[in-house]
mmCIF file of C-alpha atoms in Angstrom:
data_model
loop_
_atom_site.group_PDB
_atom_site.id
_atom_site.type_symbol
_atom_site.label_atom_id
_atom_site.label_comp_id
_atom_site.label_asym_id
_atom_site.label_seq_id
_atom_site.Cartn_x
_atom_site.Cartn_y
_atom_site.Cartn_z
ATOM 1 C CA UNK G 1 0.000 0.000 0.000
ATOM 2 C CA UNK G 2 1.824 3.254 -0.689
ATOM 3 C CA UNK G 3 2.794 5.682 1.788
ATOM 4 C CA UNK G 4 0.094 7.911 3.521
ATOM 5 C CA UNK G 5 0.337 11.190 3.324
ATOM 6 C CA UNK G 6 0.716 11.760 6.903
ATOM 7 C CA UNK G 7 3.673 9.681 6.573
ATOM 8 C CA UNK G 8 5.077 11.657 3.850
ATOM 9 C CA UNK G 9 4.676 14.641 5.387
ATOM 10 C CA UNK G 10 7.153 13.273 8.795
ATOM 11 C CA UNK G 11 9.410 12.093 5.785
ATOM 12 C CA UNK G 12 9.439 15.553 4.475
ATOM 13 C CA UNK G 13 9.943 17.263 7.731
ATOM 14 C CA UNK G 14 12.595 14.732 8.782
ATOM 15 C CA UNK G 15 14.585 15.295 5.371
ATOM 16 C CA UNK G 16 14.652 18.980 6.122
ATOM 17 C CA UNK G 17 15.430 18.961 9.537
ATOM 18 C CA UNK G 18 18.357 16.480 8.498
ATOM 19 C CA UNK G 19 19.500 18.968 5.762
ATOM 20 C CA UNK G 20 20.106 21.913 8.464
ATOM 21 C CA UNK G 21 21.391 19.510 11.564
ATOM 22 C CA UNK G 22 22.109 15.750 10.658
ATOM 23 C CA UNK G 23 24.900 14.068 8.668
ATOM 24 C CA UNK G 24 24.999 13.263 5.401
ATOM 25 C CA UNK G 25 24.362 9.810 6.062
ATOM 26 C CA UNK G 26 20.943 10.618 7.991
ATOM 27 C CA UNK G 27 19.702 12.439 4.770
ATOM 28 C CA UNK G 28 20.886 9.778 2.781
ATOM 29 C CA UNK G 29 18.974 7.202 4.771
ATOM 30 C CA UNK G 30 15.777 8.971 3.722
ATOM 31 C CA UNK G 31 16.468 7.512 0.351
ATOM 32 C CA UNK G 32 15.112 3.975 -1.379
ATOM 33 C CA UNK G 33 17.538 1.835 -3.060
ATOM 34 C CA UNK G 34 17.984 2.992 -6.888
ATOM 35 C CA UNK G 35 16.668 6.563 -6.376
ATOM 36 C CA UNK G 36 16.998 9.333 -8.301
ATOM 37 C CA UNK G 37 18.042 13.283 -7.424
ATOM 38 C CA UNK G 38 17.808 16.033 -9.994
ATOM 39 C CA UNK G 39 19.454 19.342 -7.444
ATOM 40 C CA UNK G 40 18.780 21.838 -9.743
ATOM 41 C CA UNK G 41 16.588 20.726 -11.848
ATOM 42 C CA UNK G 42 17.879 20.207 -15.727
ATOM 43 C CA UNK G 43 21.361 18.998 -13.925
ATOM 44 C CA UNK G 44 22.584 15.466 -14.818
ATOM 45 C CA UNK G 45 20.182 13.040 -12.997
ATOM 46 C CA UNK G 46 22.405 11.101 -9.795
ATOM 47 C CA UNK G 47 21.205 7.465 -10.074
ATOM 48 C CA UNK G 48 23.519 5.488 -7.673
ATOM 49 C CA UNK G 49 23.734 5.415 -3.652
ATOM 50 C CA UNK G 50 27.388 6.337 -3.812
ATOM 51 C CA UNK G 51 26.505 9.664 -6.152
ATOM 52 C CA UNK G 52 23.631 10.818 -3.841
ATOM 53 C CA UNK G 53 25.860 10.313 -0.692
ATOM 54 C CA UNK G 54 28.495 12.197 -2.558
ATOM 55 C CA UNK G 55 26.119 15.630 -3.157
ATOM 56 C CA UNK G 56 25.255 15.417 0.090
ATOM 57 C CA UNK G 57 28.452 14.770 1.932
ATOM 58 C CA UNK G 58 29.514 18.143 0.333
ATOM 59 C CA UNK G 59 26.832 19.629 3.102
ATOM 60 C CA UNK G 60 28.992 17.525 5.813
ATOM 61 C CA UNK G 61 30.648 20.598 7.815
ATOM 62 C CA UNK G 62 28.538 23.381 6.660
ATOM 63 C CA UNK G 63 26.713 25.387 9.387
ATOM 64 C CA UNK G 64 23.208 25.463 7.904
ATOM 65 C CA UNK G 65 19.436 26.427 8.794
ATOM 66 C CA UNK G 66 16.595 24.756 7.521
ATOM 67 C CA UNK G 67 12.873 25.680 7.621
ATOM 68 C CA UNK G 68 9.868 24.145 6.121
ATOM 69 C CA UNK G 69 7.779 26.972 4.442
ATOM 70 C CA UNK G 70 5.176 25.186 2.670
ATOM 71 C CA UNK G 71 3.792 21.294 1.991
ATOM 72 C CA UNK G 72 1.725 19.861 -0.526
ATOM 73 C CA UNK G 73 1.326 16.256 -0.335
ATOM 74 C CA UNK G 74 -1.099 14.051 -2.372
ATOM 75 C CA UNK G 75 -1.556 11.110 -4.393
ATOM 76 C CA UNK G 76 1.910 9.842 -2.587
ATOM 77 C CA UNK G 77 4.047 12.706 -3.505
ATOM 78 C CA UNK G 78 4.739 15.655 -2.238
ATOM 79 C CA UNK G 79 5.902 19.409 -3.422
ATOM 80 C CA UNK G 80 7.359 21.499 -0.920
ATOM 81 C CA UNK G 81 9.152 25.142 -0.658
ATOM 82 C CA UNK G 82 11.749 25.185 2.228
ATOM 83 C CA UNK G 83 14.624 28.130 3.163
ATOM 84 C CA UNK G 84 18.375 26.588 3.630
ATOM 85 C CA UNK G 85 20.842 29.430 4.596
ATOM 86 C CA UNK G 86 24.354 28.712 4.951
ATOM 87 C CA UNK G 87 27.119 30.543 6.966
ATOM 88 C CA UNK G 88 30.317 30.626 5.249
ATOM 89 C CA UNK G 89 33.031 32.934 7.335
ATOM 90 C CA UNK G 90 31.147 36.161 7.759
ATOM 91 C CA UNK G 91 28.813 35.423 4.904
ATOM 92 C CA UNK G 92 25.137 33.832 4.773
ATOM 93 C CA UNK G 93 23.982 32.359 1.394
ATOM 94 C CA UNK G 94 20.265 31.903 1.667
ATOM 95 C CA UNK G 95 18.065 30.123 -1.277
ATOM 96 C CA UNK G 96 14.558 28.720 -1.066
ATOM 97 C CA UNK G 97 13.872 25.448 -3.458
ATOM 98 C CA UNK G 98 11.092 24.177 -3.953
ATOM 99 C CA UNK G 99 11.488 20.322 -3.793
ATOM 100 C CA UNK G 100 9.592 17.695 -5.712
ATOM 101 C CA UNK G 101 9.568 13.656 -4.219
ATOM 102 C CA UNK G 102 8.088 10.619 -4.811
ATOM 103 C CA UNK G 103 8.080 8.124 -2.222
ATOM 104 C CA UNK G 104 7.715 4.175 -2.068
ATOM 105 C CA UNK G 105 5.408 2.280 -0.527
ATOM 106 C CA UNK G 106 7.664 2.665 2.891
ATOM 107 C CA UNK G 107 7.757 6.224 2.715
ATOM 108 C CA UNK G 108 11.670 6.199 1.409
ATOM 109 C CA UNK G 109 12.046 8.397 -0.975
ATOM 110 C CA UNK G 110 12.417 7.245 -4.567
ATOM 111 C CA UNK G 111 13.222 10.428 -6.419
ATOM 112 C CA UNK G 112 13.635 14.346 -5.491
ATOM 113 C CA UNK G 113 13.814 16.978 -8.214
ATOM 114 C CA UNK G 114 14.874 20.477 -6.857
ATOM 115 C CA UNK G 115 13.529 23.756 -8.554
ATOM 116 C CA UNK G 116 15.894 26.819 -7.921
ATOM 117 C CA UNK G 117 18.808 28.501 -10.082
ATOM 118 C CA UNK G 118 22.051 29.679 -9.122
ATOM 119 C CA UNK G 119 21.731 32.975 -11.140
ATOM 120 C CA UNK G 120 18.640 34.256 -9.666
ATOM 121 C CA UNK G 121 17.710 32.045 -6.703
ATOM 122 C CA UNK G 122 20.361 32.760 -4.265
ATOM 123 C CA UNK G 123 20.527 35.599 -1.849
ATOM 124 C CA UNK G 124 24.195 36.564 -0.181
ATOM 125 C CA UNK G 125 23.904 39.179 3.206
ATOM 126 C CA UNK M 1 16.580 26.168 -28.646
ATOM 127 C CA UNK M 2 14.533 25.790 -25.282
ATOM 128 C CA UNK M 3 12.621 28.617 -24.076
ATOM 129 C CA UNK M 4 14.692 31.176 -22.138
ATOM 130 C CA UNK M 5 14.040 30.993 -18.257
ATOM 131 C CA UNK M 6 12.609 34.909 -19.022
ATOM 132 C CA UNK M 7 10.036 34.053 -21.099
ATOM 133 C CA UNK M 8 8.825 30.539 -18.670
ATOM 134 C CA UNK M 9 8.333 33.414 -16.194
ATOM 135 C CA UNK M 10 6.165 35.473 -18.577
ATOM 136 C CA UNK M 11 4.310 32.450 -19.000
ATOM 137 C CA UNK M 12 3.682 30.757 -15.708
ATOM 138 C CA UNK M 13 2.790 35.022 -14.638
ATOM 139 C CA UNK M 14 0.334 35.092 -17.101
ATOM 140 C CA UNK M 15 -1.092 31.285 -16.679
ATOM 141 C CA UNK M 16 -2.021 32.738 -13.064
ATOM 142 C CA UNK M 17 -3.201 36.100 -13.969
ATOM 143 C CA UNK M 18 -5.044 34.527 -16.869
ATOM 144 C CA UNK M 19 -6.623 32.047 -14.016
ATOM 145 C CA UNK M 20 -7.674 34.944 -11.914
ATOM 146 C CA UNK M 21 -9.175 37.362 -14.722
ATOM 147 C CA UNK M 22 -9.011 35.636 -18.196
ATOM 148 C CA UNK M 23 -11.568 32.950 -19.393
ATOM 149 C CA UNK M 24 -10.655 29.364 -19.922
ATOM 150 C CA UNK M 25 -9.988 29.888 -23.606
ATOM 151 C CA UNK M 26 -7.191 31.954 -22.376
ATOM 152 C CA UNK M 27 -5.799 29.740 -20.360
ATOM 153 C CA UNK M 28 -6.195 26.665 -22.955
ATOM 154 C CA UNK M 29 -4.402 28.896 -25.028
ATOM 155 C CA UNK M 30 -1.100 28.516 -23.166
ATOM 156 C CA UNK M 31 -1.106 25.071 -23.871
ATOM 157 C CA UNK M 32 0.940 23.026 -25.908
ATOM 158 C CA UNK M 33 -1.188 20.642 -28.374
ATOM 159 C CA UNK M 34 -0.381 16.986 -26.795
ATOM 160 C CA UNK M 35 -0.167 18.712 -22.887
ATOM 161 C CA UNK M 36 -1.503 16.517 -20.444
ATOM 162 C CA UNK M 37 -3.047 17.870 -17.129
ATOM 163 C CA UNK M 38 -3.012 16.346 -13.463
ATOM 164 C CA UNK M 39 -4.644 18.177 -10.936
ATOM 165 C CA UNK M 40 -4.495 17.281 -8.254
ATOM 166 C CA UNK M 41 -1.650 15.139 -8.362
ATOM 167 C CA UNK M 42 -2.706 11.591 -7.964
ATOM 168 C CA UNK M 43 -5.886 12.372 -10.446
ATOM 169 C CA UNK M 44 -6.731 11.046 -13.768
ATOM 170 C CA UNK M 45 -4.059 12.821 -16.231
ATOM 171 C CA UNK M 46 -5.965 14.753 -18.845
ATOM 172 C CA UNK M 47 -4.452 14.053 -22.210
ATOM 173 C CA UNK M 48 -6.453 15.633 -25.182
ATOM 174 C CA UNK M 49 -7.379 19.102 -25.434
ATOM 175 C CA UNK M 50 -11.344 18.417 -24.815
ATOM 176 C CA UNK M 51 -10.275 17.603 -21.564
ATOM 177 C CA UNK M 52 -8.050 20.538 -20.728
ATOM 178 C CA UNK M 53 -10.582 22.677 -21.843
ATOM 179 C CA UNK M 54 -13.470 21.076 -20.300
ATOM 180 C CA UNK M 55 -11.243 21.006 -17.253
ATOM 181 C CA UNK M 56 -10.603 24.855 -17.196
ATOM 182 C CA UNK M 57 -14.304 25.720 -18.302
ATOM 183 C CA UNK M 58 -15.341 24.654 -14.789
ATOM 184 C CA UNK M 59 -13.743 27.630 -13.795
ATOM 185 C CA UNK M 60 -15.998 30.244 -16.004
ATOM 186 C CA UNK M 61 -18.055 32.727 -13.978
ATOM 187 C CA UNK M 62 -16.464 32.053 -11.474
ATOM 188 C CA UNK M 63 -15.381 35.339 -9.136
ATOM 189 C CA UNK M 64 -11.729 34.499 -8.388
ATOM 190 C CA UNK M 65 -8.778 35.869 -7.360
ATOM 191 C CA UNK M 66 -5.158 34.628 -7.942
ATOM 192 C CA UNK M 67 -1.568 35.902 -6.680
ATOM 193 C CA UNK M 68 2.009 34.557 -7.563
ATOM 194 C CA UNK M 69 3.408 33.345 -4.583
ATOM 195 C CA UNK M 70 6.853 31.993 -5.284
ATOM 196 C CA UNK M 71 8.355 30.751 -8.809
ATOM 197 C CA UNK M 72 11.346 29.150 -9.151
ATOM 198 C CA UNK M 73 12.570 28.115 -12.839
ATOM 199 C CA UNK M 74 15.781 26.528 -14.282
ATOM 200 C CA UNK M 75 16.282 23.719 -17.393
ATOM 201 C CA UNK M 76 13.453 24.940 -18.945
ATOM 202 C CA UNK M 77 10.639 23.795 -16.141
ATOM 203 C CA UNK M 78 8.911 25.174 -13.395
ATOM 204 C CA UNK M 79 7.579 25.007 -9.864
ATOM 205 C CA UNK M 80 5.684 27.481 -8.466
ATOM 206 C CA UNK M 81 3.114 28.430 -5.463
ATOM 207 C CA UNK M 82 0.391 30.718 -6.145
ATOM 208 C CA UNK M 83 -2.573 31.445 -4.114
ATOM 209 C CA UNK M 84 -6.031 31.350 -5.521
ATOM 210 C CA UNK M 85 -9.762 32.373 -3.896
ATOM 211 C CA UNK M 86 -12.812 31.465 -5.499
ATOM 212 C CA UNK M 87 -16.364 33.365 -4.050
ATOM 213 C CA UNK M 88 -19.100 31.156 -3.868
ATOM 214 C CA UNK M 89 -21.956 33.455 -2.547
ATOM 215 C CA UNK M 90 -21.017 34.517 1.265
ATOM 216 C CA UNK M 91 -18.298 32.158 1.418
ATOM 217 C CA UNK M 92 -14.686 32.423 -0.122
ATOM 218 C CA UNK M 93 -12.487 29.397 -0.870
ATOM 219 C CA UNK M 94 -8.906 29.907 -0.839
ATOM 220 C CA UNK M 95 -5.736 27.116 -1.585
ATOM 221 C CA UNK M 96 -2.669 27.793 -2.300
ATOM 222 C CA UNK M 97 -1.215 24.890 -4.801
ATOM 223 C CA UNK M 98 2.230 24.201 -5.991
ATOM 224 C CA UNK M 99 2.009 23.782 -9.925
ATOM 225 C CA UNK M 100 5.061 22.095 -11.601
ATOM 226 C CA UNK M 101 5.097 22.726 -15.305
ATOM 227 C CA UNK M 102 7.258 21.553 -18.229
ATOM 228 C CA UNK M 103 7.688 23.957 -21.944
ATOM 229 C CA UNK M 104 8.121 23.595 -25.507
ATOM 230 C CA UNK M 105 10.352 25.273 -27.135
ATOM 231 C CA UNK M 106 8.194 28.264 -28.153
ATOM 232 C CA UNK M 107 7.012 28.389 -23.999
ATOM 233 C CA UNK M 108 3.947 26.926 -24.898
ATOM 234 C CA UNK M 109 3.108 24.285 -21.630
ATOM 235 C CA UNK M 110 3.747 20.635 -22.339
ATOM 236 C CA UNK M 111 2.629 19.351 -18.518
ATOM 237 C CA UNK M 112 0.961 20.404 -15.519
ATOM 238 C CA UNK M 113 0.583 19.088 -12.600
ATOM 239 C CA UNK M 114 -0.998 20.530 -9.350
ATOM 240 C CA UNK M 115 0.003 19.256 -5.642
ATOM 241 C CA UNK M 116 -2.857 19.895 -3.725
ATOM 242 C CA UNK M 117 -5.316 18.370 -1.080
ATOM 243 C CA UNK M 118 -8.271 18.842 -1.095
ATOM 244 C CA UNK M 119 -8.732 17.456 2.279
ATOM 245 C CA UNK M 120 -6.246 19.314 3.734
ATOM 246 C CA UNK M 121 -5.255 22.556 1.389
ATOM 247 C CA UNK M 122 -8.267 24.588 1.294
ATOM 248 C CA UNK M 123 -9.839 27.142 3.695
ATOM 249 C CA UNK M 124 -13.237 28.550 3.698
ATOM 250 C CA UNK M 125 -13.876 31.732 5.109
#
């Protein structure tokens, strides 16, 4: 039976609470065997475990905030706008995606696809 | 060539504006022949432009009011939030969906789909 959305929402909310405070390997848990992450969206498509852990790992270290701004979840997926800045020396880089997932019937997700752009999607103060 | 990231904008501002004010001809007009439509997500997909129009038609005389939340665009898609009201005598209806949308090359819309709830993303006031 697939996911409910009440599970996919705690799925959600755990992936971007593990984005701003866990390890790479927490967010990386979130993930089914054999899924897929598009982060931005028209970059090339990461297919295997060891590419997904690698795009995140590069978050390992970073001293980020994460906030979930808005949810929509239905049919088993969900689309969701959340804030991530990050602190680097006396700068903060802030951006707001909005993320796309699909989930299995366990509530792992099987594919995110990430809407922003580096030209006119990031914010420095 | 794919259409420019400018001219998605142009089109997923007037998609909403034309949802607000325009008629459903308007709308259908924004549409790529062989678009499909799924909204919500988890619905049939609509497939043939009877449907699409039929689809939008529902939303003729209707008093409604629409607002461009947040857009973010990049590889020649889109996700966006924007808020929409609909007056039904003394009572309004408001949601706020995230629409995902894909482009030909001439910005014309090859796919929408809406995540939405309507168990859980609509408020009457």
């Amino acid at each position: 039976m697939a996911a409910s959305n009440e599970r996919i929402r705690e799925v959600v909310e755990a992936y971007v609470d593990r984005v701003g405070n866990g390890t790479s390997a927490e967010v990386v848990a979130l993930y089914a065997e054999g899924a897929t992450v598009e982060d931005p969206v028209g970059a090339d498509v990461l297919t295997t475990r060891e590419q997904i852990a690698t795009f995140y790992g590069n978050l390992d270290g970073l001293e980020q905030e994460t906030s979930l701004v808005e949810a929509r979840i239905g049919g088993g997926q969900a689309a969701f706008l959340f804030r991530i800045s990050t602190k680097v020396g006396d700068q903060t880089f802030t951006m707001a995606p909005i993320d796309v997932m699909t989930f299995d019937d366990d509530g792992l997700i099987t594919s995110m696809k990430a809407y922003w752009n580096a030209d006119t999607d990031m914010t420095v103060t």
